[in-house]
Coordinates of C-alpha atoms in Angstrom, one line a residue:
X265 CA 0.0 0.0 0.0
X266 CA 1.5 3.0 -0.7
X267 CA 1.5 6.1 1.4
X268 CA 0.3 9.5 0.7
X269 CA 3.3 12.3 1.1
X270 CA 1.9 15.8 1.4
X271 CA 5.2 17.8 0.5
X272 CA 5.1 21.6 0.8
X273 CA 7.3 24.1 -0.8
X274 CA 8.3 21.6 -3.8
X275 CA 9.6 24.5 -5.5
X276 CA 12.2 25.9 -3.7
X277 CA 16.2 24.0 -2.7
X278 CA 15.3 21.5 -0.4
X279 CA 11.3 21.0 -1.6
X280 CA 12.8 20.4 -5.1
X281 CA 14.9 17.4 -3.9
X282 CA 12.6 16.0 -1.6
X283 CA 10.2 16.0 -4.5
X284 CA 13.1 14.3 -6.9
X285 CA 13.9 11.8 -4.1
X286 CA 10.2 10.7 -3.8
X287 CA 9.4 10.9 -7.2
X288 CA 12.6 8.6 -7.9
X289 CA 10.6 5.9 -5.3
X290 CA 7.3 6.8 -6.7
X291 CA 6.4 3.1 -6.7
X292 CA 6.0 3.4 -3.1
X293 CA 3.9 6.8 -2.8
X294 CA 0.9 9.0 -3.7
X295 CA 2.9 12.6 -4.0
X296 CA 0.8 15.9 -3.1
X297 CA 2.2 18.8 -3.3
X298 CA 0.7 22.5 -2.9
X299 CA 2.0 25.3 -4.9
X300 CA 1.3 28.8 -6.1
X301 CA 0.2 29.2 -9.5
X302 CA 3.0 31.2 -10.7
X303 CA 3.9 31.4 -14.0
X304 CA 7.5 30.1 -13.1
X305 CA 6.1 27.3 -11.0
X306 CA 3.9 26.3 -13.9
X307 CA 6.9 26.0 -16.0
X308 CA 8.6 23.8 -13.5
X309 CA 5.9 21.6 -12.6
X310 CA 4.3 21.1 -16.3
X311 CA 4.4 17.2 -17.0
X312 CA 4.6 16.3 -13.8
X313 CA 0.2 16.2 -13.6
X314 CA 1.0 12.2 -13.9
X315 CA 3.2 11.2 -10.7
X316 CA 2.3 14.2 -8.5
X317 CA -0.9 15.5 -7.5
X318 CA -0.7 19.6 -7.6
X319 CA -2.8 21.6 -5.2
X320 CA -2.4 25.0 -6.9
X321 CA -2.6 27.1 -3.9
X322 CA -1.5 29.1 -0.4
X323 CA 0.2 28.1 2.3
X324 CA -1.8 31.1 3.5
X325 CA -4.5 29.6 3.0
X326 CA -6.8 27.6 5.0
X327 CA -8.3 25.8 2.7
X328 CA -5.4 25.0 0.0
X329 CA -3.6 23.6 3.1
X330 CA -6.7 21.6 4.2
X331 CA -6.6 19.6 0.9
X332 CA -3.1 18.9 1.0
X333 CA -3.4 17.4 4.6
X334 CA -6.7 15.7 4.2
X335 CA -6.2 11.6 3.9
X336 CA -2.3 12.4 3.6
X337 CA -0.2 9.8 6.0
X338 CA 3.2 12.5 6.3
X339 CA 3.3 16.1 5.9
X340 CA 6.5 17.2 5.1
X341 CA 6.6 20.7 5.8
X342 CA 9.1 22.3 4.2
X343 CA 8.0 25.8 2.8
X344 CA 8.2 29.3 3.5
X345 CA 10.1 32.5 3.4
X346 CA 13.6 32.1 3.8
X347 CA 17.2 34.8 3.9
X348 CA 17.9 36.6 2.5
X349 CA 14.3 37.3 1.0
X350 CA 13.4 37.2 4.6
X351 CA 15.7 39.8 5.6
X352 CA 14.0 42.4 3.2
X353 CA 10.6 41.3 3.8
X354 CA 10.3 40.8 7.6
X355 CA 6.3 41.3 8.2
X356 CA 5.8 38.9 4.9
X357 CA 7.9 36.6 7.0
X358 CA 6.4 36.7 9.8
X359 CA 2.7 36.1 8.0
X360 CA 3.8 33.5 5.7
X361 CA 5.7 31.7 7.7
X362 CA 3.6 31.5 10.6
X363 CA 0.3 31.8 9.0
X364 CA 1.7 28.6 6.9
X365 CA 2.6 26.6 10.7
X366 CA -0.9 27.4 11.9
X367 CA -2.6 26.1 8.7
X368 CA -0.9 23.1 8.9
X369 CA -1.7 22.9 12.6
X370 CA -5.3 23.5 12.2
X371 CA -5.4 20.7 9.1
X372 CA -3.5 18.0 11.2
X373 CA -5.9 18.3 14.1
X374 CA -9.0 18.6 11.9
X375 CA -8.0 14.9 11.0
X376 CA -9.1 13.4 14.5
X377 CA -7.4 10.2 15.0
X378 CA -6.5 10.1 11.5
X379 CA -3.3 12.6 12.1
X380 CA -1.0 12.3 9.6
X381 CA 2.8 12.6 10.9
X382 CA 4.2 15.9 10.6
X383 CA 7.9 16.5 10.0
X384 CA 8.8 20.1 10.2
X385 CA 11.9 21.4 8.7
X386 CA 13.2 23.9 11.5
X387 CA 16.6 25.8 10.9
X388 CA 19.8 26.4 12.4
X389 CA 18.6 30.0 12.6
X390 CA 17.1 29.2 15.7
X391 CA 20.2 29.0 17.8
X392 CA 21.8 32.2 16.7
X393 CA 25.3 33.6 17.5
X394 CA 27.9 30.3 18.3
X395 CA 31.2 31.7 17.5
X396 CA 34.3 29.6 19.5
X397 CA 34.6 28.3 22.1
X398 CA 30.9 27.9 22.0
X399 CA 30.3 26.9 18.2
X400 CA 29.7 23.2 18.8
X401 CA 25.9 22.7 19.6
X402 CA 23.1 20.3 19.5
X403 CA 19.1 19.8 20.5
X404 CA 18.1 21.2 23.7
X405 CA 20.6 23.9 23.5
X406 CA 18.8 27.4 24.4
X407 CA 17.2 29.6 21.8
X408 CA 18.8 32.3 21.0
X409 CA 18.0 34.1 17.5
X410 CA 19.8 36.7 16.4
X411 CA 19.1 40.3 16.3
X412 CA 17.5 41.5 13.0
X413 CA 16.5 37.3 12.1
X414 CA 13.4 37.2 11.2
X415 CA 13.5 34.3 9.3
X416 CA 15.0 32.8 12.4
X417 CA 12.3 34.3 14.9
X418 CA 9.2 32.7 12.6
X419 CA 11.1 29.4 12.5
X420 CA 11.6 29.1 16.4
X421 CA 7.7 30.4 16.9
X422 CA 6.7 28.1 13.9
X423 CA 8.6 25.5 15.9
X424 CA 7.1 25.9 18.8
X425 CA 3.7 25.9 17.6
X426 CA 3.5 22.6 15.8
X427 CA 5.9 20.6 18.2
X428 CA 3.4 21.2 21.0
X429 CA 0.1 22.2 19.6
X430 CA -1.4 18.6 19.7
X431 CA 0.0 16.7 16.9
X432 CA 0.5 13.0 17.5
X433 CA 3.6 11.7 15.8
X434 CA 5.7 15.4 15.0
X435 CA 9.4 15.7 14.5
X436 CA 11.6 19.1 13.9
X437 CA 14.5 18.9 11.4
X438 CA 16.8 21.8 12.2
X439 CA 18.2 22.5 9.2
X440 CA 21.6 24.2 8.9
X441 CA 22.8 26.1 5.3
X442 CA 22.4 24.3 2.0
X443 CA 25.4 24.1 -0.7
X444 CA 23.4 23.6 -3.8
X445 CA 24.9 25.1 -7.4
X446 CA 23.1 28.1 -7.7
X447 CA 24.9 29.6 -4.3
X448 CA 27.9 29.6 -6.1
X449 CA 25.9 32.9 -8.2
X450 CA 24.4 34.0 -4.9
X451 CA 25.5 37.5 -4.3
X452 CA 24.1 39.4 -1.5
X453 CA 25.2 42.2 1.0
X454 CA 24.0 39.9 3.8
X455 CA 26.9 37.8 2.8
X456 CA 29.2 40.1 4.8
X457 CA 26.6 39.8 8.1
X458 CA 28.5 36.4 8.5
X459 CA 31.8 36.9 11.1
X460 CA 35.0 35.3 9.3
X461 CA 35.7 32.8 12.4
X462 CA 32.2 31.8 12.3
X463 CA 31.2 27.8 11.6
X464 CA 28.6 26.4 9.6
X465 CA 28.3 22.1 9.3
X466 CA 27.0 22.7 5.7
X467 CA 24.3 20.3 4.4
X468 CA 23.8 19.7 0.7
X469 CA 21.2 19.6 -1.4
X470 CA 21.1 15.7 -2.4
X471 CA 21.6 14.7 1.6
X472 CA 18.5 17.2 1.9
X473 CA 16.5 15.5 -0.1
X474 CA 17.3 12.2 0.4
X475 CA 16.4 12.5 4.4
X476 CA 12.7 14.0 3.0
X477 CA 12.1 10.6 1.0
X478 CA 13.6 8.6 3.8
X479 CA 11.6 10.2 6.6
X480 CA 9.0 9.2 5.1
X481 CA 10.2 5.2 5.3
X482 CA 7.6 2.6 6.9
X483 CA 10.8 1.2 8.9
X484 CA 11.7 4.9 10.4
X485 CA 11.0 3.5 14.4
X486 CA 8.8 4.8 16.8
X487 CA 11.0 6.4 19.0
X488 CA 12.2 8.9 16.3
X489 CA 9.0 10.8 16.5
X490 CA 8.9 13.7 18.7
X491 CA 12.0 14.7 18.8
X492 CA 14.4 17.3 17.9
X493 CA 17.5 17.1 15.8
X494 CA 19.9 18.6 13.6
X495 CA 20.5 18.5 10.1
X496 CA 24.2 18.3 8.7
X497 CA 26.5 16.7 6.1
X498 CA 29.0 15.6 8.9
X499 CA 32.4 15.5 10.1
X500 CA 33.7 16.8 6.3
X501 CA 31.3 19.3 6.4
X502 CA 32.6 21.7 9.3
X503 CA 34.0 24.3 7.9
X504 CA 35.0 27.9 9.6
X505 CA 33.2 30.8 7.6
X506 CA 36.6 32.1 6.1
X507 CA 37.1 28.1 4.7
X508 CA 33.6 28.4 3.0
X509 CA 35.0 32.0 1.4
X510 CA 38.1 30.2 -0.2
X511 CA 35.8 27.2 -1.2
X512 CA 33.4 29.0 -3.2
X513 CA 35.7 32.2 -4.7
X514 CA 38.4 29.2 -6.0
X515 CA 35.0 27.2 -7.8
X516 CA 34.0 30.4 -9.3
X517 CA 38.1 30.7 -10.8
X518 CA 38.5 33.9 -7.9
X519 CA 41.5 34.5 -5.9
X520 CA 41.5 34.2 -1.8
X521 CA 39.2 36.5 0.4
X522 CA 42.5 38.6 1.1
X523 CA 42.5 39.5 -2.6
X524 CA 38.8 40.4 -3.0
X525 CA 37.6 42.1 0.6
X526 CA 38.4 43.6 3.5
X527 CA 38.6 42.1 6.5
X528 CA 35.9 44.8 8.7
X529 CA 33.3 44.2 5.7
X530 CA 32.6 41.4 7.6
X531 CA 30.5 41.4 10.9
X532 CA 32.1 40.0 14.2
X533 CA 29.1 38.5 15.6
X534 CA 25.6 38.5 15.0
X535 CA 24.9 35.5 13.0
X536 CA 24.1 32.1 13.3
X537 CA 26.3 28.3 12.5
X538 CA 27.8 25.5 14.6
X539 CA 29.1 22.0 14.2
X540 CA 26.9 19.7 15.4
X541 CA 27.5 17.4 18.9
X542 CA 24.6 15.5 17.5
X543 CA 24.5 15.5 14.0
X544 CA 25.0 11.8 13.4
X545 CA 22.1 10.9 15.5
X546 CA 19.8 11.3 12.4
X547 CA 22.2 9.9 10.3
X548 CA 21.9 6.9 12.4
X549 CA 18.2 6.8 12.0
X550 CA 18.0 7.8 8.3
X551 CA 21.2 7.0 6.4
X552 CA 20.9 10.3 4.2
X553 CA 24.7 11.3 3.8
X554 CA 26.3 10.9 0.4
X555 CA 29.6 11.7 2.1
X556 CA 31.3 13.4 -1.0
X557 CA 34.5 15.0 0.3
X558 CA 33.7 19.1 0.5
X559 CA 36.3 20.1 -2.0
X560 CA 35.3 17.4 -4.7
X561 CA 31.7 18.4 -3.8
X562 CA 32.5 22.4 -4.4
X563 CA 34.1 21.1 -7.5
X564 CA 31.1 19.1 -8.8
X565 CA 28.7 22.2 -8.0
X566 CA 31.3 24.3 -9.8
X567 CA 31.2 22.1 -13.0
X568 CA 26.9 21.9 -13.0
X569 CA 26.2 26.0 -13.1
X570 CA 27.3 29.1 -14.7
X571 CA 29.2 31.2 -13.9
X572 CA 28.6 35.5 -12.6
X573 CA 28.6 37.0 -16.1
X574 CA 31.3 39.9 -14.9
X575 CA 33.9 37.1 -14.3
X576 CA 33.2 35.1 -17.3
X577 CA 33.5 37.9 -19.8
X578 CA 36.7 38.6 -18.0
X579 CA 38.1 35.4 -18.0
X580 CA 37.5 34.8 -21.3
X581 CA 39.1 37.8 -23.0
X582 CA 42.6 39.3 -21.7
X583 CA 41.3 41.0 -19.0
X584 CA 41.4 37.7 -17.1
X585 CA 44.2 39.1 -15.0
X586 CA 41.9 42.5 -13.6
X587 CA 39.6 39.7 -12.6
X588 CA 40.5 40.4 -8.6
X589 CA 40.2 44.1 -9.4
X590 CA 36.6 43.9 -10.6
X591 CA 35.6 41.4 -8.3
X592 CA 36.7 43.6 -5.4
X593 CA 35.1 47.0 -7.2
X594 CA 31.4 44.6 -7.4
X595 CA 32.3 43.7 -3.4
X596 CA 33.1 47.1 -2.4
X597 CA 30.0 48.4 -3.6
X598 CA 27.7 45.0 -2.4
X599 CA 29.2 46.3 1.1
X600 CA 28.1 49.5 0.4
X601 CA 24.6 49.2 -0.3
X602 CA 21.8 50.5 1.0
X603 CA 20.0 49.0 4.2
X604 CA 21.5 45.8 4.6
X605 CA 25.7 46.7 3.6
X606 CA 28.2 46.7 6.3
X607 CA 29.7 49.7 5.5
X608 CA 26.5 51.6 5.1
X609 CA 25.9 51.3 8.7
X610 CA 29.3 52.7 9.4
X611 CA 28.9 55.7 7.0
X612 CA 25.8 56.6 8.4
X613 CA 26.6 55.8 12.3
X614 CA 23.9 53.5 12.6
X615 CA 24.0 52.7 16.1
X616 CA 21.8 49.5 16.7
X617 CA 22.9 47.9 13.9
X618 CA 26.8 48.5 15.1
X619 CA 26.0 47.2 18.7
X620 CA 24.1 44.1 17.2
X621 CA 27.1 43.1 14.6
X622 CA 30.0 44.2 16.2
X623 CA 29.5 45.2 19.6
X624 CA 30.6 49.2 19.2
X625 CA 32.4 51.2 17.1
X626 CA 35.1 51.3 19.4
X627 CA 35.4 47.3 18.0
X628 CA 34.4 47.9 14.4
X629 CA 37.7 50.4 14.1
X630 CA 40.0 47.6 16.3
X631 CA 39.1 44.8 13.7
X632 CA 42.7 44.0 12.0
X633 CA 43.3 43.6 8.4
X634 CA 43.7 40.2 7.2
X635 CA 47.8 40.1 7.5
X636 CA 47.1 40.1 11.8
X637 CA 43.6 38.5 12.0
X638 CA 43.5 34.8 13.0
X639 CA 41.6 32.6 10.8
X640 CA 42.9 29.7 12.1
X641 CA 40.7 26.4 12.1
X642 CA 38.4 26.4 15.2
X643 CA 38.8 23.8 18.1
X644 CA 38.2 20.3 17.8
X645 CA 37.2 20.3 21.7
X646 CA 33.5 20.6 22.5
X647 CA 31.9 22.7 25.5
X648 CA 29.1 21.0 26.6
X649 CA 26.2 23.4 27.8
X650 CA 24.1 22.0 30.9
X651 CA 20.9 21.6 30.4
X652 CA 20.0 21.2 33.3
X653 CA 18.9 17.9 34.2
X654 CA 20.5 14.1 34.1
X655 CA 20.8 13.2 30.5
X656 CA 21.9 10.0 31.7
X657 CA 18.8 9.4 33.3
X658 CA 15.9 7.2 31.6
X659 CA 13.1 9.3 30.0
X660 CA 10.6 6.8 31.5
X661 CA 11.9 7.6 35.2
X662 CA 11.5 11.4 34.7
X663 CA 9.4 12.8 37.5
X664 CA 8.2 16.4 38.4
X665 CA 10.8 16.9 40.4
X666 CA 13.4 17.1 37.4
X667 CA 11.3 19.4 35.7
X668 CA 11.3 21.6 39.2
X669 CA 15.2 21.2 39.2
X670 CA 15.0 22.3 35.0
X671 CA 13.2 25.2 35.9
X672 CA 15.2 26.5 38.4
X673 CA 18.2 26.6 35.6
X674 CA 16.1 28.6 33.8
X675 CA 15.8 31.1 36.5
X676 CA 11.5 30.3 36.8
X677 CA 9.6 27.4 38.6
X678 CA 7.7 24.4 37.4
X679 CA 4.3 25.3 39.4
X680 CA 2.5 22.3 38.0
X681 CA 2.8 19.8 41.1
X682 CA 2.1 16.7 39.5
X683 CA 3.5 14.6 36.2
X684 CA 2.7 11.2 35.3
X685 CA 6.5 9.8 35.6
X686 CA 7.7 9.4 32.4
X687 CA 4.8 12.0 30.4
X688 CA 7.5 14.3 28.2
X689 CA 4.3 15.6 26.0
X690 CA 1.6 16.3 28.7
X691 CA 1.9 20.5 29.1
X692 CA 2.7 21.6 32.3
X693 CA 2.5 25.2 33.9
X694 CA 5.7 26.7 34.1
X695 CA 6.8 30.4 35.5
X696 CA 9.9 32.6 34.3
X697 CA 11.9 34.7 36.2
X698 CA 9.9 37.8 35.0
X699 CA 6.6 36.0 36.8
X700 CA 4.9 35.1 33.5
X701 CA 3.1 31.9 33.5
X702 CA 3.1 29.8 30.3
X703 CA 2.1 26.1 28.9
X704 CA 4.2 23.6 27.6
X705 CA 5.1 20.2 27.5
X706 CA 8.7 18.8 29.0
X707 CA 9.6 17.7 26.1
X708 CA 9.6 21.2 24.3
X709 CA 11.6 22.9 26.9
X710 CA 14.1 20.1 28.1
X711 CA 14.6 18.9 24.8
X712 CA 13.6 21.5 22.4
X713 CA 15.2 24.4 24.2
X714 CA 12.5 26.8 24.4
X715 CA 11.5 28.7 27.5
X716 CA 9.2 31.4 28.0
X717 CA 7.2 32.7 24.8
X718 CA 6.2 36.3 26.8
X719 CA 10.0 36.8 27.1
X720 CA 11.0 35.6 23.6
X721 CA 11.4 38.5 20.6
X722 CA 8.7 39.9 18.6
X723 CA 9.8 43.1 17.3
X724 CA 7.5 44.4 15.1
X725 CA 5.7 47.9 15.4
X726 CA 2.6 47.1 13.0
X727 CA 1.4 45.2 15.9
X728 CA -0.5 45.7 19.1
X729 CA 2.1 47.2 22.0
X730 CA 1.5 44.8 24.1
X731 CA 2.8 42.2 21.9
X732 CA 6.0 44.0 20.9
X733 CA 8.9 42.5 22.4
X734 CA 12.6 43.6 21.3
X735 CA 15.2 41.8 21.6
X736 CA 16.7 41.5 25.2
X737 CA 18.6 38.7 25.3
X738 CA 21.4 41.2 28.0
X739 CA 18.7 40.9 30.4
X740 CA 17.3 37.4 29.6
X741 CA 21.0 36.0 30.4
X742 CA 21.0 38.4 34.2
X743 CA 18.3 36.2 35.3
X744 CA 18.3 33.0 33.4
X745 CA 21.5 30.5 34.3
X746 CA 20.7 28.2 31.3
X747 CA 20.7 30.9 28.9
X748 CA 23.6 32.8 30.3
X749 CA 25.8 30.0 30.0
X750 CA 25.3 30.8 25.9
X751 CA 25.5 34.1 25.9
X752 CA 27.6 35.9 28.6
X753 CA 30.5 34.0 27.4
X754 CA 30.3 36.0 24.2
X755 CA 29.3 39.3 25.0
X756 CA 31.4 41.6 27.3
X757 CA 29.4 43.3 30.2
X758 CA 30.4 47.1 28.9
X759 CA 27.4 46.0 26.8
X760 CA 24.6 45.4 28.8
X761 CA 21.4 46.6 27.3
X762 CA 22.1 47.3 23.6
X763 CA 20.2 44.3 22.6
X764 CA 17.3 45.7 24.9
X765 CA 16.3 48.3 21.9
X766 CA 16.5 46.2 19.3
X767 CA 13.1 46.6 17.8
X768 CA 12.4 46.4 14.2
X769 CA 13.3 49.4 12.2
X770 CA 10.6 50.4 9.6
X771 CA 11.8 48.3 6.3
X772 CA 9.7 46.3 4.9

């Protein structure tokens, strides 16, 4: 019998594959798929009507979502708005990407006890800033978005949302940044928000797709459901930011970053990538990894796309030898654009977005050039954060007790006085340390990392006050010992309180 995959966002990197993957197996599924009736989507899609059923439709909507869910044994949701679209359309973020989590949520639970699973594709996003000696993570870790994310706030709240709205048989795929050919054309001032001793464990586009079509696997066991866990390519995928640089610019026939940028175009901090203490448990359960060496993989993504037209022109006549000149004109003047480059907020002294990426100006002017920064490789050796509770311990012998002692990390209370031992999903009342009371099950805050939603960022000013929440992740880490154990190692005190104002700044 064959079962019915409700895949959303075919379209885009990762939907694309997944769709490829399952229509390579087609013998073993009914494929749905909802997607907008674009002209470019039509194109895409057209003689596919045979092996995939199209929904043309909205994620925003209700009813387009209700179709796609309806008598469907998996949902695999997978679309939205992502960077650095995101970035320049925050509000249309927020709706889409959240309006598209409560559809889904509102579908699933219209089934009754005929719930399909749902496998949500979180993000890395999530977990923000982890430069060293912090920039190995995994599931459980605190939630930390970055400042100006927005794309990483909806995925968190999205998150959230469908992992403990009621669902039956969930799981959240954090997924980290995808190499796929087409980034190797990407060009974007956001590509200088990314500090050069930052890490990223990349994940390609094939792996990505292949874990899609085997999520979706009869023999995937029981006690993978209702988890948390990271996406990654592994081990010869964790690279430092600056290694990613060198990768890409020799694919595309460019010389070292030295050649091409300088080193302050790049943000210090801010961002979001780690290696992965846990990547290999999915691995384990889904055997997705190609494991293609990085270089050779580079290589192979190199050899399948085109290349910018500036440096192909270039190359192929005798101005091949300018080709670092022009390259570094185009990046001096990506860094200089409007809004979102680096060295427009330094021109015009824009404060919060100085404190956010760099810590001051003070810092922005001490950054060396590249002949006395280190861009060594990043440490092999883990820190561990505490989570707060005996990982060692059996889940079934879990009582309310641990949750007290969890809560306590957090710098709140567990005010619920009884659990069934062992219950990880039943919701249980929980206070922070600001006195805000909140649902939620132990298994989204032990495992998934989340704490109080009341204290979690919300900046934007089209809505009603008392839902506007900057970020103030400063004062979250004074009274929270779980989250401070992230974020005080990497932020001096001199600056307490910038992140308090960060609110969103009237872009759209």
């Amino acid at each position: 019998m064959k079962t019915t995959v409700f895949l959303t966002g075919a379209t885009g990197t990762m939907g694309w594959a997944g769709l490829q993957e399952l229509l390579a197996h087609k013998q073993n599924y009914n494929i749905r798929i909802l997607a907008r009736p674009s002209e470019k989507n039509k194109r895409k899609l057209a003689g596919m009507e045979q092996d995939v059923q199209i929904i043309w439709g909205d994620l925003g909507k209700y009813e387009d979502v209700l179709l796609g869910v309806t008598e469907a044994d998996i949902v695999l949701h997978v679309g939205g708005m992502v960077s650095p679209q995101a970035d320049y359309r925050p509000r249309a973020t927020r709706r889409t990407n959240l309006g598209a989590a409560e559809n889904i949520l509102k579908a699933v639970l219209a089934q009754g006890d005929n719930q399909p699973k749902v496998v949500y594709i979180g993000s890395v996003a999530q977990m923000g800033d982890r430069r060293e000696p912090l920039h190995w993570g995994r599931a459980g870790d605190p939630i930390c978005v970055s400042a100006y994310d927005h794309y990483g706030l909806t995925k968190a709240l999205a998150e959230r949302m469908l992992t403990d709205g009621g669902i039956k048989k969930w799981v959240s795929l954090r997924q980290s940044g995808i190499l796929y050919p087409a980034i190797l054309r990407n060009y974007d001032p956001i590509m200088f928000h990314v500090p050069v001793r930052g890490v990223l464990e990349w994940a390609t586009v094939e792996d990505s797709g292949r874990l899609l079509e085997r999520v979706c696997r009869p023999e995937v066991p029981e006690e993978f459901w209702n988890r948390y866990y990271n996406i990654g390519s592994g081990a010869k995928y964790r690279i430092s930011n600056y290694e990613f640089e060198c990768l890409l610019l020799d694919a595309i026939g460019c010389p070292r970053p030295e050649k091409i940028f300088n080193a302050n175009w790049f943000t210090t901090r801010n961002f979001h990538g780690m290696w992965y203490l846990d990547g290999d448990v999915l691995e384990n359960y889904l055997h997705f990894r190609a494991n293609i060496p990085i270089k050779e993989y580079f290589r192979q993504m190199a050899n399948s796309t085109s290349l910018p037209a500036g440096i192909k022109i270039a190359k192929a006549t005798k101005a091949a030898k300018l080709v670092p000149h022009i390259v570094k004109l185009a990046m001096r003047a990506m860094a200089n654009k409007p809004v979102h480059g680096t060295q427009t907020w330094i021109k015009e002294n824009n404060h919060l977005r100085i404190s956010a990426y760099y810590g001051s100006i003070e810092k922005y002017r001490a950054i060396p050039d590249w002949n006395h920064m280190d861009i060594s490789h990043n440490s092999e050796t883990p820190v561990l954060l505490d989570h707060g509770y005996d990982e060692t311990k059996p889940f079934s012998e879990f009582t309310i007790e641990d949750m007290q002692h969890a809560a306590e990390f957090r710098g709140g209370k567990c005010l619920s006085k009884k659990m069934k031992k062992g219950d990880w999903d039943t919701q249980l009342e929980w206070q922070c340390a600001e006195g805000h009371r909140f649902m939620a099950s132990p298994r989204l805050i032990l495992l998934g990392g989340h704490w109080c939603p009341e204290c979690f960022p919300y900046p934007y000013a089209d809505e009603p006050q008392d839902k506007q929440r900057p970020w103030h992740w400063d004062a979250e880490a004074r009274r929270n010992p779980f989250f401070a154990q992230l974020w005080s190692p990497l932020h001096d005190s001199d600056e307490d309180n910038i992140y308090d104002s960060h609110v969103f700044d009237g872009w759209e």
